[in-house]
């Protein structure tokens, strides 16, 4: 991390935080092998389910497009899950005061809570009546 931090020191001239930039680069480098391993797991599981054809089999172009879409969507879901976990971990490590500060509820929060309770009660009553 320190190497990245020192490498991005000139960005201070443009008022860009070198620590945040270095951490972003470090996370990006950590994601590259993770994406490959997760992609291999998804491809193997889809081959077992019969969604993807076996290696060496000729398939039409549109079948390849559909199968690549079925690969990309789960890969994005898993990537966003890992990114969320990493961001939470980094926020705890930095003891970020903005992350831990509780905000006071405003009047709009109470109105929305009351509307939600009323809507939930209406759905329950309607399900009992119907």
CSV table of N, CA, C and O in Angstrom, one decimal, residues 26-96:
chain,number,residue,atom,x,y,z
A,26,UNK,N,-5.3,-0.9,-5.2
A,26,UNK,CA,-5.0,-2.1,-4.5
A,26,UNK,C,-6.2,-3.0,-4.6
A,26,UNK,O,-6.1,-4.2,-4.9
A,27,UNK,N,-7.4,-2.5,-4.4
A,27,UNK,CA,-8.6,-3.3,-4.5
A,27,UNK,C,-8.8,-3.8,-5.9
A,27,UNK,O,-9.2,-5.0,-6.1
A,28,UNK,N,-8.5,-2.9,-6.9
A,28,UNK,CA,-8.7,-3.4,-8.3
A,28,UNK,C,-7.7,-4.5,-8.6
A,28,UNK,O,-8.1,-5.5,-9.3
A,29,UNK,N,-6.5,-4.4,-8.1
A,29,UNK,CA,-5.6,-5.5,-8.4
A,29,UNK,C,-6.0,-6.8,-7.7
A,29,UNK,O,-5.7,-7.9,-8.1
A,30,UNK,N,-6.6,-6.7,-6.5
A,30,UNK,CA,-7.1,-7.9,-5.8
A,30,UNK,C,-8.3,-8.5,-6.5
A,30,UNK,O,-8.5,-9.7,-6.4
A,31,UNK,N,-9.0,-7.7,-7.3
A,31,UNK,CA,-10.2,-8.3,-7.9
A,31,UNK,C,-9.9,-9.1,-9.2
A,31,UNK,O,-10.7,-9.9,-9.6
A,32,UNK,N,-8.8,-8.8,-9.8
A,32,UNK,CA,-8.5,-9.5,-11.1
A,32,UNK,C,-8.4,-11.0,-10.9
A,32,UNK,O,-9.1,-11.8,-11.6
A,33,UNK,N,-7.6,-11.6,-9.9
A,33,UNK,CA,-7.6,-13.0,-9.8
A,33,UNK,C,-9.0,-13.5,-9.2
A,33,UNK,O,-9.4,-14.6,-9.6
A,34,UNK,N,-9.6,-12.7,-8.4
A,34,UNK,CA,-10.9,-13.1,-7.9
A,34,UNK,C,-12.0,-13.3,-9.0
A,34,UNK,O,-12.7,-14.2,-9.0
A,35,UNK,N,-11.9,-12.4,-10.0
A,35,UNK,CA,-12.9,-12.5,-11.1
A,35,UNK,C,-12.6,-13.7,-11.9
A,35,UNK,O,-13.5,-14.4,-12.4
A,36,UNK,N,-11.3,-14.1,-12.1
A,36,UNK,CA,-11.0,-15.3,-12.9
A,36,UNK,C,-11.5,-16.5,-12.2
A,36,UNK,O,-12.1,-17.4,-12.8
A,37,UNK,N,-11.2,-16.6,-10.9
A,37,UNK,CA,-11.7,-17.8,-10.2
A,37,UNK,C,-13.2,-17.9,-10.1
A,37,UNK,O,-13.7,-19.0,-10.2
A,38,UNK,N,-13.9,-16.8,-9.9
A,38,UNK,CA,-15.3,-16.8,-9.8
A,38,UNK,C,-15.9,-17.2,-11.2
A,38,UNK,O,-16.9,-17.9,-11.3
A,39,UNK,N,-15.3,-16.6,-12.3
A,39,UNK,CA,-15.7,-17.0,-13.6
A,39,UNK,C,-15.6,-18.4,-13.9
A,39,UNK,O,-16.5,-19.1,-14.5
A,40,UNK,N,-14.5,-19.0,-13.5
A,40,UNK,CA,-14.3,-20.5,-13.7
A,40,UNK,C,-15.3,-21.3,-12.9
A,40,UNK,O,-15.9,-22.3,-13.4
A,41,UNK,N,-15.6,-20.9,-11.7
A,41,UNK,CA,-16.7,-21.6,-10.9
A,41,UNK,C,-18.0,-21.5,-11.6
A,41,UNK,O,-18.8,-22.5,-11.7
A,42,UNK,N,-18.4,-20.3,-12.1
A,42,UNK,CA,-19.7,-20.1,-12.8
A,42,UNK,C,-19.7,-20.9,-14.1
A,42,UNK,O,-20.8,-21.6,-14.3
A,43,UNK,N,-18.7,-20.9,-14.8
A,43,UNK,CA,-18.7,-21.7,-16.1
A,43,UNK,C,-18.8,-23.2,-15.8
A,43,UNK,O,-19.6,-23.9,-16.4
A,44,UNK,N,-18.1,-23.7,-14.8
A,44,UNK,CA,-18.2,-25.1,-14.4
A,44,UNK,C,-19.6,-25.5,-14.0
A,44,UNK,O,-20.1,-26.5,-14.3
A,45,UNK,N,-20.2,-24.6,-13.1
A,45,UNK,CA,-21.5,-24.9,-12.7
A,45,UNK,C,-22.5,-24.9,-13.8
A,45,UNK,O,-23.5,-25.7,-13.8
A,46,UNK,N,-22.4,-24.0,-14.7
A,46,UNK,CA,-23.3,-23.9,-15.8
A,46,UNK,C,-23.1,-25.1,-16.8
A,46,UNK,O,-24.1,-25.5,-17.4
A,47,UNK,N,-21.9,-25.5,-17.0
A,47,UNK,CA,-21.7,-26.7,-17.8
A,47,UNK,C,-22.3,-27.9,-17.2
A,47,UNK,O,-22.9,-28.8,-17.9
A,48,UNK,N,-22.2,-28.0,-15.8
A,48,UNK,CA,-22.9,-29.2,-15.2
A,48,UNK,C,-24.4,-29.1,-15.3
A,48,UNK,O,-25.0,-30.2,-15.4
A,49,UNK,N,-24.9,-27.9,-15.3
A,49,UNK,CA,-26.4,-27.8,-15.4
A,49,UNK,C,-26.8,-27.9,-16.9
A,49,UNK,O,-28.0,-28.1,-17.1
A,50,UNK,N,-25.9,-27.9,-17.8
A,50,UNK,CA,-26.3,-28.0,-19.2
A,50,UNK,C,-26.6,-26.7,-19.9
A,50,UNK,O,-27.1,-26.7,-21.0
A,51,UNK,N,-26.3,-25.6,-19.3
A,51,UNK,CA,-26.6,-24.3,-19.9
A,51,UNK,C,-25.5,-24.0,-21.0
A,51,UNK,O,-25.8,-23.5,-22.0
A,52,UNK,N,-24.3,-24.3,-20.6
A,52,UNK,CA,-23.2,-24.0,-21.6
A,52,UNK,C,-22.8,-25.3,-22.3
A,52,UNK,O,-22.8,-26.4,-21.7
A,53,UNK,N,-22.4,-25.3,-23.6
A,53,UNK,CA,-22.0,-26.5,-24.3
A,53,UNK,C,-20.6,-26.9,-23.8
A,53,UNK,O,-19.9,-26.1,-23.3
A,54,UNK,N,-20.3,-28.2,-24.1
A,54,UNK,CA,-19.0,-28.7,-23.7
A,54,UNK,C,-17.9,-28.0,-24.6
A,54,UNK,O,-18.2,-27.5,-25.7
A,55,UNK,N,-16.7,-28.1,-24.2
A,55,UNK,CA,-15.6,-27.5,-25.0
A,55,UNK,C,-15.4,-28.3,-26.3
A,55,UNK,O,-15.5,-29.5,-26.3
A,56,UNK,N,-15.1,-27.6,-27.4
A,56,UNK,CA,-14.9,-28.2,-28.7
A,56,UNK,C,-16.2,-28.4,-29.5
A,56,UNK,O,-16.1,-28.8,-30.6
A,57,UNK,N,-17.3,-28.1,-29.0
A,57,UNK,CA,-18.6,-28.3,-29.7
A,57,UNK,C,-18.9,-27.1,-30.5
A,57,UNK,O,-18.9,-26.0,-29.9
A,58,UNK,N,-19.3,-27.2,-31.8
A,58,UNK,CA,-19.6,-26.0,-32.6
A,58,UNK,C,-21.1,-25.6,-32.2
A,58,UNK,O,-22.0,-26.4,-32.2
A,59,UNK,N,-21.2,-24.3,-31.9
A,59,UNK,CA,-22.5,-23.8,-31.6
A,59,UNK,C,-22.8,-22.5,-32.4
A,59,UNK,O,-21.8,-21.8,-32.7
A,60,UNK,N,-24.0,-22.2,-32.6
A,60,UNK,CA,-24.3,-20.9,-33.4
A,60,UNK,C,-23.9,-19.7,-32.6
A,60,UNK,O,-23.8,-19.7,-31.3
A,61,UNK,N,-23.8,-18.6,-33.3
A,61,UNK,CA,-23.3,-17.3,-32.7
A,61,UNK,C,-24.3,-16.9,-31.6
A,61,UNK,O,-23.8,-16.5,-30.5
A,62,UNK,N,-25.6,-16.9,-31.8
A,62,UNK,CA,-26.5,-16.4,-30.8
A,62,UNK,C,-26.6,-17.3,-29.6
A,62,UNK,O,-26.8,-16.8,-28.5
A,63,UNK,N,-26.3,-18.5,-29.7
A,63,UNK,CA,-26.1,-19.4,-28.5
A,63,UNK,C,-25.0,-18.9,-27.7
A,63,UNK,O,-25.0,-18.9,-26.4
A,64,UNK,N,-23.9,-18.6,-28.3
A,64,UNK,CA,-22.7,-18.1,-27.6
A,64,UNK,C,-23.0,-16.8,-26.9
A,64,UNK,O,-22.6,-16.6,-25.7
A,65,UNK,N,-23.8,-15.9,-27.5
A,65,UNK,CA,-24.2,-14.6,-26.9
A,65,UNK,C,-25.0,-14.9,-25.7
A,65,UNK,O,-24.8,-14.3,-24.6
A,66,UNK,N,-26.0,-15.7,-25.8
A,66,UNK,CA,-26.9,-16.0,-24.7
A,66,UNK,C,-26.1,-16.7,-23.5
A,66,UNK,O,-26.4,-16.4,-22.4
A,67,UNK,N,-25.2,-17.6,-23.9
A,67,UNK,CA,-24.5,-18.2,-22.8
A,67,UNK,C,-23.5,-17.2,-22.1
A,67,UNK,O,-23.2,-17.3,-20.9
A,68,UNK,N,-23.0,-16.3,-22.9
A,68,UNK,CA,-22.1,-15.3,-22.3
A,68,UNK,C,-22.9,-14.4,-21.4
A,68,UNK,O,-22.4,-13.9,-20.3
A,69,UNK,N,-24.1,-14.1,-21.7
A,69,UNK,CA,-25.0,-13.3,-20.8
A,69,UNK,C,-25.2,-14.0,-19.5
A,69,UNK,O,-25.2,-13.5,-18.4
A,70,UNK,N,-25.5,-15.3,-19.7
A,70,UNK,CA,-25.7,-16.1,-18.5
A,70,UNK,C,-24.4,-16.3,-17.6
A,70,UNK,O,-24.5,-16.7,-16.5
A,71,UNK,N,-23.3,-15.9,-18.2
A,71,UNK,CA,-22.0,-15.9,-17.4
A,71,UNK,C,-21.8,-14.6,-16.7
A,71,UNK,O,-21.4,-14.5,-15.6
A,72,UNK,N,-22.1,-13.5,-17.5
A,72,UNK,CA,-21.8,-12.1,-17.0
A,72,UNK,C,-22.6,-11.7,-15.8
A,72,UNK,O,-22.2,-11.1,-14.9
A,73,UNK,N,-23.9,-12.0,-15.9
A,73,UNK,CA,-24.8,-11.6,-14.8
A,73,UNK,C,-24.4,-12.1,-13.4
A,73,UNK,O,-24.3,-11.4,-12.5
A,74,UNK,N,-24.2,-13.5,-13.3
A,74,UNK,CA,-23.8,-13.9,-11.9
A,74,UNK,C,-22.4,-13.4,-11.5
A,74,UNK,O,-22.2,-13.2,-10.4
A,75,UNK,N,-21.6,-13.2,-12.5
A,75,UNK,CA,-20.3,-12.7,-12.2
A,75,UNK,C,-20.4,-11.3,-11.7
A,75,UNK,O,-19.7,-10.9,-10.7
A,76,UNK,N,-21.2,-10.4,-12.2
A,76,UNK,CA,-21.4,-9.1,-11.7
A,76,UNK,C,-22.0,-9.1,-10.3
A,76,UNK,O,-21.7,-8.3,-9.4
A,77,UNK,N,-23.0,-10.0,-10.1
A,77,UNK,CA,-23.6,-10.1,-8.8
A,77,UNK,C,-22.6,-10.5,-7.7
A,77,UNK,O,-22.5,-9.8,-6.7
A,78,UNK,N,-21.8,-11.5,-8.0
A,78,UNK,CA,-20.7,-11.9,-7.0
A,78,UNK,C,-19.7,-10.8,-6.8
A,78,UNK,O,-19.2,-10.6,-5.7
A,79,UNK,N,-19.3,-10.1,-7.9
A,79,UNK,CA,-18.4,-9.0,-7.8
A,79,UNK,C,-18.9,-7.9,-6.9
A,79,UNK,O,-18.2,-7.4,-6.1
A,80,UNK,N,-20.1,-7.5,-7.1
A,80,UNK,CA,-20.7,-6.4,-6.3
A,80,UNK,C,-20.8,-6.9,-4.9
A,80,UNK,O,-20.6,-6.1,-3.9
A,81,UNK,N,-21.1,-8.1,-4.6
A,81,UNK,CA,-21.1,-8.6,-3.3
A,81,UNK,C,-19.7,-8.5,-2.6
A,81,UNK,O,-19.6,-8.0,-1.5
A,82,UNK,N,-18.7,-9.0,-3.3
A,82,UNK,CA,-17.4,-8.9,-2.8
A,82,UNK,C,-16.9,-7.4,-2.6
A,82,UNK,O,-16.3,-7.1,-1.6
A,83,UNK,N,-17.3,-6.5,-3.5
A,83,UNK,CA,-16.9,-5.1,-3.4
A,83,UNK,C,-17.6,-4.5,-2.2
A,83,UNK,O,-17.0,-3.7,-1.4
A,84,UNK,N,-18.9,-4.9,-1.9
A,84,UNK,CA,-19.6,-4.4,-0.7
A,84,UNK,C,-18.9,-4.9,0.5
A,84,UNK,O,-18.7,-4.1,1.5
A,85,UNK,N,-18.5,-6.1,0.6
A,85,UNK,CA,-17.8,-6.7,1.8
A,85,UNK,C,-16.5,-6.0,2.0
A,85,UNK,O,-16.1,-5.6,3.1
A,86,UNK,N,-15.7,-5.7,0.9
A,86,UNK,CA,-14.5,-5.0,1.1
A,86,UNK,C,-14.6,-3.6,1.5
A,86,UNK,O,-13.9,-3.1,2.4
A,87,UNK,N,-15.6,-2.9,1.0
A,87,UNK,CA,-15.9,-1.5,1.4
A,87,UNK,C,-16.3,-1.4,2.9
A,87,UNK,O,-15.8,-0.5,3.6
A,88,UNK,N,-17.1,-2.4,3.4
A,88,UNK,CA,-17.4,-2.4,4.8
A,88,UNK,C,-16.2,-2.6,5.6
A,88,UNK,O,-16.0,-2.0,6.7
A,89,UNK,N,-15.4,-3.6,5.2
A,89,UNK,CA,-14.2,-3.9,6.0
A,89,UNK,C,-13.2,-2.7,6.0
A,89,UNK,O,-12.7,-2.4,7.1
A,90,UNK,N,-13.1,-2.0,4.9
A,90,UNK,CA,-12.2,-0.8,4.9
A,90,UNK,C,-12.8,0.3,5.8
A,90,UNK,O,-12.0,1.0,6.4
A,91,UNK,N,-14.1,0.4,5.8
A,91,UNK,CA,-14.7,1.5,6.6
A,91,UNK,C,-14.4,1.2,8.1
A,91,UNK,O,-14.1,2.1,8.9
A,92,UNK,N,-14.5,-0.1,8.5
A,92,UNK,CA,-14.2,-0.4,9.9
A,92,UNK,C,-12.8,-0.3,10.2
A,92,UNK,O,-12.4,0.2,11.3
A,93,UNK,N,-11.9,-0.6,9.3
A,93,UNK,CA,-10.5,-0.4,9.6
A,93,UNK,C,-10.0,1.0,9.7
A,93,UNK,O,-9.2,1.3,10.5
A,94,UNK,N,-10.7,1.9,8.9
A,94,UNK,CA,-10.3,3.3,9.0
A,94,UNK,C,-11.0,4.0,10.2
A,94,UNK,O,-10.7,5.1,10.5
A,95,UNK,N,-11.9,3.3,10.8
A,95,UNK,CA,-12.7,4.0,11.9
A,95,UNK,C,-13.3,5.3,11.4
A,95,UNK,O,-13.2,6.3,12.0
A,96,UNK,N,-13.9,5.2,10.2
A,96,UNK,CA,-14.5,6.3,9.6
A,96,UNK,C,-15.6,6.9,10.4
A,96,UNK,O,-16.6,6.2,10.6
